[in-house]
Rosetta silent file (secondary structure, phi, psi, omega in degrees, C-alpha in Angstrom):
SEQUENCE: XXXXXXXXXXXXXXXXXXXXXXXXXXXXXXXXXXXXXXXXXXXXXXXXXXXXXXXXXXXXXXXXXXXXXXXXXXXXXXXXXXXXXXXXXXXXXXXXXXXXXXXXXXXXXXXXXXXXXXXXXXXXXXXXXXXXXXXXXXXXXXXXXXXXXXXXXXXXXXXXXXXXXXXXXXXXXXXXXXXXXXXXXXXXXXXXXXXXXXXXXXXXXXXXXXXXXXXXXXXXXXXXXXXXXXXXXXXXXXXXXXXXXXXXXXXXXXXXXXXXXXXXXXXXXXXXXXXXXXXXXXXXXXXXXXXXXXXXXXXXXXXXXXXXXXXXXXXXXXXXXXXXXXXXXXXXX
SCORE:     score description
SCORE:     0.000 S_00000001
   1 L     0.000  130.521 -177.528   37.307 -127.090   40.219 S_00000001
   2 L   -85.122  126.836  175.530   38.909 -123.791   41.159 S_00000001
   3 L  -120.143  130.098 -179.863   41.689 -123.957   43.725 S_00000001
   4 L   -66.345  141.993  177.131   43.283 -120.781   45.095 S_00000001
   5 L   -82.071  170.536  177.124   46.987 -120.376   44.394 S_00000001
   6 H   -60.581  -35.482  178.376   49.572 -119.513   47.023 S_00000001
   7 H   -65.490  -39.513  178.421   49.491 -115.950   45.704 S_00000001
   8 H   -64.663  -43.713 -179.673   45.708 -115.800   46.190 S_00000001
   9 H   -65.164  -39.970  178.305   45.984 -117.124   49.741 S_00000001
  10 H   -63.121  -43.977  179.042   48.760 -114.658   50.550 S_00000001
  11 H   -62.805  -39.910  179.670   46.683 -111.748   49.215 S_00000001
  12 H   -64.912  -40.530  179.554   43.672 -112.912   51.257 S_00000001
  13 H   -67.918  -34.403  177.514   45.739 -113.075   54.452 S_00000001
  14 H   -66.493  -42.852  177.837   47.096 -109.591   53.832 S_00000001
  15 H   -63.135  -42.738  178.689   43.590 -108.185   53.425 S_00000001
  16 H   -61.679  -40.349 -179.053   42.486 -109.998   56.586 S_00000001
  17 H   -61.976  -41.338  178.203   45.440 -108.594   58.532 S_00000001
  18 H   -67.259  -45.963 -176.399   44.489 -105.020   57.583 S_00000001
  19 H   -63.873  -43.472 -173.351   40.791 -105.576   58.237 S_00000001
  20 H   -68.501  -30.653 -176.488   41.207 -107.277   61.596 S_00000001
  21 H   -62.034  -53.262  179.498   43.382 -104.543   63.151 S_00000001
  22 H   -67.004  -40.622 -177.355   40.764 -101.800   62.937 S_00000001
  23 H   -68.086  -41.744 -176.647   37.899 -104.259   63.516 S_00000001
  24 H   -65.058  -41.868  178.362   39.467 -105.978   66.520 S_00000001
  25 H   -62.712  -42.776  179.668   40.135 -102.703   68.333 S_00000001
  26 H   -66.194  -43.892 -177.033   36.579 -101.544   67.638 S_00000001
  27 H   -68.018  -37.503  177.021   35.010 -104.874   68.624 S_00000001
  28 H   -61.459  -46.644 -178.913   36.975 -105.102   71.871 S_00000001
  29 H   -61.772  -48.803 -178.200   35.842 -101.608   72.870 S_00000001
  30 H   -64.574  -44.183 -178.492   32.172 -102.188   71.967 S_00000001
  31 H   -62.816  -45.832 -178.944   32.047 -105.648   73.567 S_00000001
  32 H   -61.453  -45.746 -177.435   33.616 -104.515   76.836 S_00000001
  33 H   -64.394  -51.958 -174.727   31.310 -101.506   77.160 S_00000001
  34 H   -74.561  -32.224  177.569   28.023 -103.226   76.312 S_00000001
  35 H   -65.807  -41.221  179.270   28.812 -106.494   78.110 S_00000001
  36 H   -70.621  -35.035  173.909   29.523 -104.665   81.345 S_00000001
  37 H   -62.669  -40.973  178.751   26.378 -102.560   80.972 S_00000001
  38 H   -63.919  -43.176 -179.863   24.421 -105.780   80.487 S_00000001
  39 H   -62.420  -37.856 -176.997   26.001 -107.394   83.577 S_00000001
  40 H   -76.654  -43.001 -171.924   25.176 -104.400   85.743 S_00000001
  41 H   -84.975  -38.907 -168.826   21.657 -103.664   84.500 S_00000001
  42 H  -113.826   -4.396 -178.973   20.198 -107.079   83.652 S_00000001
  43 L  -133.109  177.102  177.681   22.043 -109.687   85.718 S_00000001
  44 L   -99.114   13.680 -178.478   23.318 -110.354   89.213 S_00000001
  45 L   -95.433   24.973  179.529   26.914 -110.572   88.000 S_00000001
  46 H   -57.521  -27.423  177.082   27.650 -106.902   88.625 S_00000001
  47 H   -58.802  -26.606  176.804   30.587 -107.863   90.909 S_00000001
  48 H   -61.707  -44.093  178.001   32.464 -108.911   87.739 S_00000001
  49 H   -64.671  -38.539  178.107   32.245 -105.334   86.511 S_00000001
  50 H   -61.916  -42.780  178.957   33.336 -104.067   89.909 S_00000001
  51 H   -63.225  -41.668  179.291   36.397 -106.320   89.791 S_00000001
  52 H   -62.121  -44.674 -179.180   37.252 -105.104   86.274 S_00000001
  53 H   -69.074  -32.973  176.892   36.948 -101.466   87.329 S_00000001
  54 H   -64.540  -44.751  177.324   38.972 -102.137   90.475 S_00000001
  55 H   -63.645  -39.073  178.834   41.770 -103.615   88.372 S_00000001
  56 H   -60.618  -43.370  179.078   41.505 -100.670   85.965 S_00000001
  57 H   -65.460  -40.565  179.806   41.955  -98.231   88.858 S_00000001
  58 H   -65.513  -36.319 -174.185   44.880 -100.250   90.242 S_00000001
  59 L   -98.129    9.762 -169.939   46.543 -100.452   86.804 S_00000001
  60 L   -56.945  -37.956 -173.688   45.658  -96.913   85.706 S_00000001
  61 L   -84.984   -6.484 -175.543   49.213  -95.547   85.603 S_00000001
  62 H   -57.067  -42.205  178.640   50.759  -98.438   83.644 S_00000001
  63 H   -62.593  -16.536  177.604   50.414  -96.728   80.213 S_00000001
  64 H  -101.826    6.082 -179.650   52.450  -93.867   81.695 S_00000001
  65 L  -125.147   37.310  176.286   55.060  -96.215   83.164 S_00000001
  66 L    92.479   -4.820  177.150   56.327  -97.915   80.047 S_00000001
  67 L    70.492 -157.122 -177.886   53.250 -100.050   79.384 S_00000001
  68 L  -144.432   70.003 -173.998   53.321 -103.845   79.219 S_00000001
  69 L   -73.076  149.936  179.650   54.828 -104.802   75.867 S_00000001
  70 L  -126.329  117.170  177.903   54.872 -108.395   74.670 S_00000001
  71 H   -61.063  -33.780 -179.593   57.526 -109.586   72.260 S_00000001
  72 H   -64.105  -47.426 -179.361   55.237 -112.494   71.375 S_00000001
  73 H   -65.273  -41.865 -179.127   52.322 -110.235   70.337 S_00000001
  74 H   -65.537  -17.671 -178.045   54.622 -107.892   68.406 S_00000001
  75 L  -103.466    9.270  179.518   55.922 -110.904   66.472 S_00000001
  76 L   -53.068  139.992  177.589   52.560 -112.332   65.380 S_00000001
  77 H   -60.381  -23.090  179.719   52.635 -113.626   61.799 S_00000001
  78 H   -59.276  -38.581 -176.490   49.576 -111.444   61.230 S_00000001
  79 H   -70.292  -29.069  175.991   51.699 -108.300   61.343 S_00000001
  80 H   -63.790  -41.513  176.241   54.003 -109.612   58.608 S_00000001
  81 H   -66.518  -35.607  176.947   50.962 -109.876   56.344 S_00000001
  82 H   -59.000  -49.059 -178.020   49.924 -106.391   57.477 S_00000001
  83 H   -68.895  -34.285 -178.751   53.271 -104.921   56.369 S_00000001
  84 H   -73.706  -20.750 -176.983   53.322 -106.923   53.135 S_00000001
  85 H   -57.333  -41.548 -173.208   49.857 -105.677   52.113 S_00000001
  86 H   -78.256  -60.103   -1.088   51.120 -102.253   51.010 S_00000001
  87 L   -88.186  165.601  174.428   54.069 -103.034   51.363 S_00000001
  88 E  -108.601  141.142 -179.593   55.681 -100.726   53.911 S_00000001
  89 E  -134.179  155.947  178.802   59.431 -100.290   54.115 S_00000001
  90 E  -120.088  136.136 -177.649   61.787  -98.352   56.346 S_00000001
  91 E  -120.986  121.260  179.429   64.875  -96.516   55.083 S_00000001
  92 E   -92.354  134.066  175.569   67.713  -95.545   57.409 S_00000001
  93 L  -105.633  -22.803  179.396   69.849  -92.526   56.558 S_00000001
  94 L  -145.462  147.709  175.761   72.029  -92.526   59.706 S_00000001
  95 L   -71.475  151.167  177.110   73.021  -95.035   62.376 S_00000001
  96 L  -119.805  131.587 -179.902   71.599  -94.603   65.884 S_00000001
  97 L   -81.884  131.427  175.797   73.601  -95.380   69.008 S_00000001
  98 L   -71.772    0.240  177.880   71.821  -97.533   71.634 S_00000001
  99 L   -86.768   -2.568 -179.892   73.641  -95.479   74.255 S_00000001
 100 L  -124.033  164.004  170.277   71.242  -92.567   73.704 S_00000001
 101 L  -104.916  159.229 -175.887   67.516  -91.945   73.803 S_00000001
 102 E  -143.677  156.034  167.178   65.575  -90.316   70.972 S_00000001
 103 E  -118.271  116.808  178.505   62.258  -88.724   70.082 S_00000001
 104 E  -101.933  123.297  176.915   61.199  -89.560   66.535 S_00000001
 105 E   -98.478  118.384 -175.235   58.540  -87.331   64.987 S_00000001
 106 E  -101.706  132.910  179.561   56.678  -89.196   62.258 S_00000001
 107 E  -132.448  151.530  -17.122   54.897  -87.393   59.405 S_00000001
 108 L   -82.187  172.394  178.100   52.255  -87.405   58.053 S_00000001
 109 L   -69.368  -37.938 -172.985   49.585  -88.874   60.305 S_00000001
 110 L    67.240 -167.845  178.023   47.417  -89.994   57.416 S_00000001
 111 L   -83.771  -36.360 -175.127   44.002  -91.379   58.280 S_00000001
 112 L  -126.605    1.411 -177.959   45.147  -94.481   60.169 S_00000001
 113 L    52.009   49.248 -176.153   48.949  -94.069   60.543 S_00000001
 114 H   -62.556  -43.526 -178.356   49.492  -97.420   58.867 S_00000001
 115 H   -65.734  -43.346  179.568   53.238  -96.979   58.340 S_00000001
 116 H   -59.988  -44.336  179.217   53.840  -95.826   61.898 S_00000001
 117 H   -62.970  -49.939 -176.395   51.947  -98.826   63.250 S_00000001
 118 H   -61.880  -39.404 -177.225   53.671 -101.340   60.996 S_00000001
 119 H   -76.909  -45.064 -165.848   57.193 -100.064   61.662 S_00000001
 120 H  -108.072  -17.952  179.056   57.118  -99.250   65.356 S_00000001
 121 L  -101.834   -2.138  176.339   54.265 -101.272   66.926 S_00000001
 122 L  -135.173  167.562  176.621   55.300 -104.584   65.361 S_00000001
 123 L  -105.247   27.559 -169.957   58.561 -106.404   64.682 S_00000001
 124 L  -104.598   -6.640 -178.839   57.582 -107.250   61.113 S_00000001
 125 L  -102.543    1.526  177.775   59.012 -104.424   58.998 S_00000001
 126 L    93.521   13.687 -176.698   62.636 -104.972   59.969 S_00000001
 127 H   -58.174  -46.160 -175.444   63.006 -102.127   62.482 S_00000001
 128 H   -65.186  -25.898  177.299   65.065 -104.171   64.968 S_00000001
 129 H   -82.340  -35.653 -179.960   67.491 -105.160   62.204 S_00000001
 130 H   -72.796  -38.548 -179.528   67.766 -101.648   60.794 S_00000001
 131 L  -124.936   73.818 -178.539   68.218 -100.069   64.244 S_00000001
 132 L   -63.034  139.322  178.214   69.725 -102.749   66.507 S_00000001
 133 L    84.504    0.929 -179.217   69.574 -102.009   70.219 S_00000001
 134 L  -106.324  130.350  178.955   66.780  -99.435   69.849 S_00000001
 135 E  -107.707  115.534 -179.086   63.389 -100.014   71.507 S_00000001
 136 E   -85.587  140.526  174.087   60.479  -98.074   69.944 S_00000001
 137 E  -124.829  110.057  176.587   57.548  -96.806   72.009 S_00000001
 138 E   -78.544  129.226 -178.295   54.578  -95.543   69.998 S_00000001
 139 E  -106.846  135.786 -178.071   52.782  -92.793   71.925 S_00000001
 140 E  -142.615  177.881 -175.825   49.064  -92.161   71.551 S_00000001
 141 L   -61.966  141.748 -179.558   46.111  -90.448   73.219 S_00000001
 142 H   -63.005  -22.882 -178.115   45.361  -91.430   76.807 S_00000001
 143 H   -61.576  -27.421  179.444   41.701  -92.074   75.941 S_00000001
 144 H   -66.632  -16.738 -177.624   42.675  -95.386   74.311 S_00000001
 145 H  -100.389    9.451  178.925   43.691  -96.655   77.757 S_00000001
 146 L   -82.945  -18.263 -173.624   40.349  -95.969   79.429 S_00000001
 147 L  -102.798  120.810  178.848   38.747  -99.188   78.188 S_00000001
 148 L   -55.959  148.907  179.431   39.667 -102.487   79.903 S_00000001
 149 L    73.424  -44.697  174.694   41.194 -105.193   77.678 S_00000001
 150 H   -63.654  -42.603  179.944   41.596 -102.756   74.772 S_00000001
 151 H   -61.667  -38.130  179.838   44.281 -100.984   76.794 S_00000001
 152 H   -68.559  -37.036  179.715   46.042 -104.291   77.435 S_00000001
 153 H   -63.285  -49.390 -176.822   45.920 -105.166   73.744 S_00000001
 154 H   -74.990  -28.294  174.678   47.510 -101.943   72.578 S_00000001
 155 H   -67.377  -30.749 -177.522   50.026 -101.905   75.430 S_00000001
 156 H   -65.801  -22.706  178.517   51.147 -105.388   74.366 S_00000001
 157 L   -96.581   13.103  173.593   52.396 -103.992   71.045 S_00000001
 158 L    90.272   21.001 -179.521   54.483 -101.352   72.800 S_00000001
 159 E   -94.269  136.159  178.991   52.060  -98.423   72.783 S_00000001
 160 E  -129.562  172.781  178.710   52.120  -95.951   75.693 S_00000001
 161 E   -72.432  148.584  179.626   50.414  -92.707   76.606 S_00000001
 162 L   -91.574   11.228 -178.363   51.628  -89.509   74.969 S_00000001
 163 L   -66.808  161.478  179.863   51.237  -87.578   78.221 S_00000001
 164 H   -59.741  -44.081 -178.206   54.072  -85.517   79.682 S_00000001
 165 H   -64.995  -34.758  178.105   54.495  -87.870   82.649 S_00000001
 166 H   -65.557  -45.716 -179.825   54.705  -90.874   80.312 S_00000001
 167 H   -66.184  -39.595  176.704   57.435  -89.280   78.190 S_00000001
 168 H   -59.210  -44.145 -178.371   59.329  -88.181   81.303 S_00000001
 169 H   -63.908  -47.260 -176.934   59.262  -91.740   82.636 S_00000001
 170 H   -63.846  -30.230 -177.081   60.421  -93.338   79.384 S_00000001
 171 H   -90.979   -6.335 -177.642   63.310  -90.896   79.063 S_00000001
 172 H  -126.012  -22.909 -173.530   64.501  -91.177   82.673 S_00000001
 173 L  -116.034    2.246 -175.760   63.552  -94.615   84.064 S_00000001
 174 L  -116.427   18.435  179.049   64.058  -97.037   81.164 S_00000001
 175 L    73.897 -148.471 -178.979   67.776  -96.654   80.582 S_00000001
 176 L  -115.206  174.794 -179.100   69.082  -95.871   77.105 S_00000001
 177 L    81.528   20.206  179.995   68.298  -97.085   73.607 S_00000001
 178 E  -102.609  139.142  177.411   64.679  -95.917   73.752 S_00000001
 179 E  -123.260  115.701  177.792   62.914  -94.205   70.864 S_00000001
 180 E   -89.218  123.774 -176.919   59.667  -92.365   71.552 S_00000001
 181 E  -100.668  117.942  179.758   57.479  -92.219   68.434 S_00000001
 182 E  -120.289  123.769  174.546   55.244  -89.159   68.204 S_00000001
 183 L   -92.642   94.020 -165.162   52.898  -88.555   65.267 S_00000001
 184 L   -60.289  -41.546 -175.732   52.973  -84.798   65.661 S_00000001
 185 L   -66.831  -27.998  178.777   50.086  -83.831   63.369 S_00000001
 186 H    60.655 -163.638 -177.231   47.639  -86.103   65.179 S_00000001
 187 H   -64.888  -20.973  178.325   44.035  -86.502   64.153 S_00000001
 188 H   -63.190  -21.940 -177.282   43.929  -82.865   63.025 S_00000001
 189 H   -81.916  -10.119  179.104   46.015  -83.924   60.036 S_00000001
 190 H   -56.963  -32.152 -179.432   43.320  -86.291   58.724 S_00000001
 191 H   -57.263  -29.243 -175.059   41.840  -83.309   56.891 S_00000001
 192 H  -106.322   19.381 -176.126   44.905  -83.227   54.639 S_00000001
 193 L   -99.040   83.219  174.207   45.198  -86.969   54.040 S_00000001
 194 L  -154.191  157.869 -174.395   44.463  -87.513   50.379 S_00000001
 195 L   -54.917  135.467  177.489   46.606  -88.154   47.290 S_00000001
 196 L    85.722    1.015  179.757   48.727  -85.232   46.156 S_00000001
 197 L  -102.583  132.107 -178.770   48.465  -83.333   49.450 S_00000001
 198 L  -128.770   45.468 -179.311   51.665  -82.531   51.343 S_00000001
 199 E  -101.561  130.459 -179.814   50.278  -80.401   54.163 S_00000001
 200 E  -119.167  140.138  173.445   51.421  -81.033   57.741 S_00000001
 201 L   -86.716   97.994 -172.116   49.967  -79.711   60.993 S_00000001
 202 L  -146.109  -21.537 -170.928   53.248  -78.604   62.546 S_00000001
 203 L   -56.310  -38.382 -177.651   53.522  -74.827   62.654 S_00000001
 204 L  -113.686   15.244  178.869   52.219  -74.552   66.240 S_00000001
 205 L   -96.134   98.036 -174.515   53.095  -78.054   67.504 S_00000001
 206 L  -117.812   -3.961 -175.448   56.051  -77.412   69.821 S_00000001
 207 H   -60.029  -39.018 -178.982   55.479  -79.788   72.748 S_00000001
 208 H   -68.630  -30.250  176.820   57.744  -82.515   71.388 S_00000001
 209 H   -70.734  -43.152  178.566   60.561  -79.989   70.950 S_00000001
 210 H   -60.198  -42.540  179.975   60.152  -78.742   74.520 S_00000001
 211 H   -63.947  -41.695  178.824   60.288  -82.331   75.806 S_00000001
 212 H   -62.315  -39.642  178.876   63.451  -83.052   73.811 S_00000001
 213 H   -67.471  -40.713 -178.529   65.092  -79.941   75.262 S_00000001
 214 H   -61.160  -32.616 -177.061   64.080  -80.808   78.831 S_00000001
 215 H  -107.080   -4.327  178.969   65.821  -84.173   78.556 S_00000001
 216 L    65.288   35.336  179.430   68.570  -83.267   76.110 S_00000001
 217 L  -105.294  150.463 -177.472   67.623  -86.007   73.651 S_00000001
 218 E   -72.756  145.003  173.046   67.966  -85.788   69.882 S_00000001
 219 E   -96.013  137.613  179.150   64.954  -85.224   67.650 S_00000001
 220 E  -120.512  119.480  174.706   64.658  -87.405   64.555 S_00000001
 221 E   -80.443  141.858  176.712   62.495  -86.336   61.589 S_00000001
 222 E  -141.603  137.421  179.568   60.785  -89.132   59.653 S_00000001
 223 E  -128.927  128.974  179.555   58.533  -88.899   56.615 S_00000001
 224 E   -96.814  100.087  179.282   56.347  -91.708   55.267 S_00000001
 225 E   -73.707  120.262 -179.507   56.168  -91.267   51.501 S_00000001
 226 L   107.691  -13.342 -178.382   52.864  -92.683   50.276 S_00000001
 227 H   -60.304  -41.110 -177.856   50.924  -92.569   53.576 S_00000001
 228 H   -73.284   -9.953 -178.125   48.587  -89.839   52.321 S_00000001
 229 H   -91.782   -2.924 -171.477   47.820  -91.856   49.163 S_00000001
 230 L   -75.733  -19.385  176.952   46.257  -94.817   50.968 S_00000001
 231 L  -136.371  156.988  171.000   42.739  -93.325   51.026 S_00000001
 232 E  -110.219  158.337  179.246   40.792  -90.858   48.954 S_00000001
 233 E  -129.114  148.352  169.020   38.445  -88.222   50.318 S_00000001
 234 L   -90.578  116.830 -178.085   35.372  -86.474   49.055 S_00000001
 235 L   -95.045  117.687 -177.694   36.135  -82.792   49.524 S_00000001
 236 L   -83.484  150.001 -177.621   33.015  -80.723   50.072 S_00000001
 237 L   -61.539  126.940  176.713   32.676  -77.202   48.731 S_00000001
 238 L   -54.496  131.160 -178.761   33.813  -74.576   51.261 S_00000001
 239 L    98.353  -17.163  177.082   30.728  -72.865   52.649 S_00000001
 240 L   -69.399  161.624 -175.197   28.396  -75.832   52.052 S_00000001
 241 H   -67.279  -31.635  178.149   26.441  -77.083   55.057 S_00000001
 242 H   -69.333  -41.921  178.859   28.435  -80.335   55.184 S_00000001
 243 H   -64.841  -38.465  177.881   31.740  -78.440   55.136 S_00000001
 244 H   -65.065  -38.507  177.191   30.468  -76.128   57.869 S_00000001
 245 H   -63.701  -42.713  178.480   29.478  -79.171   59.930 S_00000001
 246 H   -58.758  -44.854 -178.953   32.972  -80.657   59.481 S_00000001
 247 H   -68.455  -38.169  177.606   34.600  -77.445   60.684 S_00000001
 248 H   -64.469  -45.188 -179.856   32.167  -77.134   63.594 S_00000001
 249 H   -61.113  -42.543  179.246   32.780  -80.747   64.647 S_00000001
 250 H   -63.119  -38.140 -179.102   36.549  -80.223   64.447 S_00000001
 251 H   -68.291  -24.926 -178.321   36.331  -77.102   66.608 S_00000001
 252 H   -86.396  -50.130 -172.782   34.457  -79.048   69.300 S_00000001
 253 H  -113.251    1.007  177.889   36.316  -82.374   69.514 S_00000001
 254 L    62.447   25.809  174.460   39.508  -81.594   67.523 S_00000001
 255 L  -127.023  128.407 -178.135   38.810  -84.462   65.112 S_00000001
 256 L   -90.471  116.829 -179.138   37.990  -83.751   61.475 S_00000001
 257 L   -75.478  104.719 -174.593   35.165  -86.035   60.207 S_00000001
 258 L   -93.234  142.086  172.382   36.417  -87.138   56.800 S_00000001
 259 L   -94.057   77.651 -173.575   34.322  -88.637   54.007 S_00000001
 260 E  -102.728  161.729  176.047   37.055  -91.091   53.047 S_00000001
 261 E  -156.874  161.073  179.447   37.061  -94.289   51.037 S_00000001
 262 E  -145.633 -136.702 -179.916   39.467  -96.879   49.710 S_00000001
 263 E  -101.811  167.459  176.972   39.257 -100.374   48.258 S_00000001
 264 L   -98.791 -157.087 -177.168   37.127 -103.339   49.244 S_00000001
 265 L   -73.137  -20.526  174.569   38.026 -106.967   49.831 S_00000001
 266 L  -109.462  159.915 -168.261   38.800 -107.450   46.147 S_00000001
 267 L   -56.552  -43.746 -173.262   41.321 -105.431   44.181 S_00000001
 268 L  -104.734   19.575 -179.463   38.978 -103.293   42.067 S_00000001
 269 L   -98.106  167.811 -179.758   36.096 -102.894   44.508 S_00000001
 270 E   -99.267  142.570  178.809   35.078  -99.917   46.639 S_00000001
 271 E  -176.659 -157.757 -176.510   35.329 -100.020   50.417 S_00000001
 272 L  -114.639    8.712  173.434   37.051  -98.709   53.521 S_00000001
 273 E   -79.839  151.106  177.255   40.288 -100.666   53.335 S_00000001
 274 L   -68.615  152.355  172.625   43.414  -98.692   52.372 S_00000001
 275 L   -66.689  141.389 -179.928   44.700  -98.982   48.834 S_00000001
 276 L   -84.976   77.757  178.779   47.612 -101.410   48.673 S_00000001
 277 L  -114.310  145.689 -176.925   50.197  -98.862   47.582 S_00000001
 278 L   -65.617  140.820  176.447   53.845  -98.870   48.718 S_00000001
 279 E  -128.933  126.469  179.030   54.778  -96.682   51.677 S_00000001
 280 E  -120.305  122.858  177.927   58.396  -95.950   52.566 S_00000001
 281 E   -97.113  116.941  179.257   59.317  -94.261   55.830 S_00000001
 282 E   -96.981  119.703 -179.000   62.612  -92.390   55.594 S_00000001
 283 E   -97.049  119.549 -172.583   64.223  -91.875   59.005 S_00000001
 284 E   -84.482 -169.514 -178.330   66.422  -88.803   58.996 S_00000001
 285 E   -78.880  134.839  177.287   69.517  -87.604   60.810 S_00000001
 286 E   -60.157  136.708  177.594   69.213  -87.010   64.580 S_00000001
 287 E  -102.447  106.259 -176.294   69.062  -83.341   65.493 S_00000001
 288 L   -60.352  144.249  178.794   71.046  -82.862   68.752 S_00000001
 289 L  -126.567  136.145  173.467   69.347  -80.898   71.529 S_00000001
 290 L   -73.051  155.416  178.387   70.950  -79.204   74.527 S_00000001
 291 L   -89.808  112.414  179.699   69.559  -80.138   77.927 S_00000001
 292 L  -131.762  106.948 -171.176   67.551  -77.213   79.277 S_00000001
 293 L   -60.639  -35.684 -179.829   65.193  -78.161   82.112 S_00000001
 294 L  -133.059   74.117 -176.217   62.941  -75.126   81.683 S_00000001
 295 L   -67.814  141.683  176.684   63.444  -73.790   78.146 S_00000001
 296 L   -74.161  165.540  179.378   61.992  -70.391   77.313 S_00000001
 297 H   -62.827  -33.260  179.370   59.509  -69.968   74.492 S_00000001
 298 H   -65.612  -41.560  179.633   62.215  -68.284   72.424 S_00000001
 299 H   -67.812  -42.522  177.878   64.537  -71.280   72.762 S_00000001
 300 H   -59.543  -43.984 -179.927   61.726  -73.715   71.959 S_00000001
 301 H   -62.798  -40.483 -179.951   60.852  -71.658   68.884 S_00000001
 302 H   -59.105  -48.925 -176.640   64.521  -71.621   67.779 S_00000001
 303 H   -77.741  -24.294  173.149   64.855  -75.401   67.879 S_00000001
 304 H   -64.570  -41.301  177.696   61.392  -75.888   66.446 S_00000001
 305 H   -66.889  -36.963  177.326   62.536  -73.944   63.388 S_00000001
 306 H   -65.206  -37.358  178.100   65.710  -76.027   63.196 S_00000001
 307 H   -65.943  -44.170  179.532   63.578  -79.165   63.268 S_00000001
 308 H   -59.680  -41.418  178.032   61.345  -77.845   60.473 S_00000001
 309 H   -62.248  -40.653  179.707   64.423  -77.101   58.372 S_00000001
 310 H   -66.506  -38.765  178.923   65.714  -80.665   58.946 S_00000001
 311 H   -67.096  -43.785  177.822   62.328  -82.127   57.984 S_00000001
 312 H   -60.985  -41.347  179.375   62.121  -80.023   54.823 S_00000001
 313 H   -63.068  -43.106  178.376   65.642  -81.099   53.874 S_00000001
 314 H   -60.624  -46.452  179.995   64.742  -84.753   54.395 S_00000001
 315 H   -61.616  -47.312 -176.456   61.612  -84.382   52.252 S_00000001
 316 H   -65.992  -34.364 -177.894   63.427  -82.520   49.469 S_00000001
 317 H   -71.133  -24.917 -172.167   66.313  -85.013   49.315 S_00000001
 318 H  -117.455   -9.806 -170.465   64.023  -88.030   48.825 S_00000001
 319 H   -60.601  -39.969 -175.988   60.785  -86.793   47.225 S_00000001
 320 H   -68.292  -22.283  178.217   61.700  -87.424   43.588 S_00000001
 321 H   -67.626  -21.220 -175.507   62.476  -91.085   44.373 S_00000001
 322 H  -116.670   29.689  171.570   58.789  -91.569   45.211 S_00000001
 323 L    78.182   18.293 -179.950   57.224  -89.828   42.246 S_00000001
 324 L  -100.239  137.055 -176.032   56.917  -86.346   43.745 S_00000001
 325 L   -62.423  147.468 -179.811   57.783  -83.357   41.572 S_00000001
 326 L   -59.404  -30.042 -176.612   61.040  -81.528   42.221 S_00000001
 327 L   -84.615   -9.448 -177.680   59.105  -78.291   42.709 S_00000001
 328 L   -70.918  132.593  177.623   56.743  -79.734   45.346 S_00000001
 329 L  -123.224  157.845  174.494   57.295  -78.375   48.852 S_00000001
 330 L   -72.048  139.074  175.423   55.862  -79.208   52.250 S_00000001
 331 E  -110.798  128.129 -178.083   53.116  -76.881   53.414 S_00000001
 332 E  -110.242  135.315  178.106   52.858  -76.305   57.156 S_00000001
 333 L  -127.310    0.000    0.000   49.725  -75.123   58.958 S_00000001
């Protein structure tokens, strides 16, 4: 009789942890939408939907007011298995004072931002021990907060809106020791998320620099080595009808539809789970910013270039440790 070993059980729990995160968010969204449509159209329980929408309207600004984080949810044992699956690790290059606030720009986005989620949306990768006294706030698109219950779930892990008003609130009303996590490339960077690609969407992304200048908070570059290796993509021939459709779709909704794939539930199978490859996020030296309430475009451009130089330096200093050639450079678009 075959009995699974502790190693087999651990591997199974890690796969489940990865699978459930994407599935649970999707299932919550689909269930809430279709259940409420059913209540309104086919039953007499429409007041339940009215109550939900009333609460949503009442609670609408919460994602822009620091959210509703739960230490208990962030400490779920599930997230430890999530981090161990790859595994993901965080490397500190400089100490951070809890007497200041920071904006950390994380690169690259990858397809699912697994490293960013594991480090900053959970307490399972050792962030609180590496940076004591620092509270991370992962910022994401406001659309994720439009759906009841899903918004509460993601707020519980410390996720807030990436809107200007949200960032202003976090940097002025929550004291010190706060770190705002911005994945600068966003979904536009999915196009460049495949092994061996080191392209970042950054050349014209200046909003995070402007925000740092307005509040006089330091910018911190961070690079997750291995994030782009977690999935493979089928790259269609430029000019083909599928490639034209991808570019058209991106121009309309600003999301690039990728034909990506990874592993399945077993080690050597095909599927949509990420490959279990190590990812290390190197957190660089804070780049001090002067406080300028209304910075000109020239000043924003100046400090944007300084940030790019700091990011390139961080990448170049650590790339060979993670199997990247000495001659490889970051490409910015």
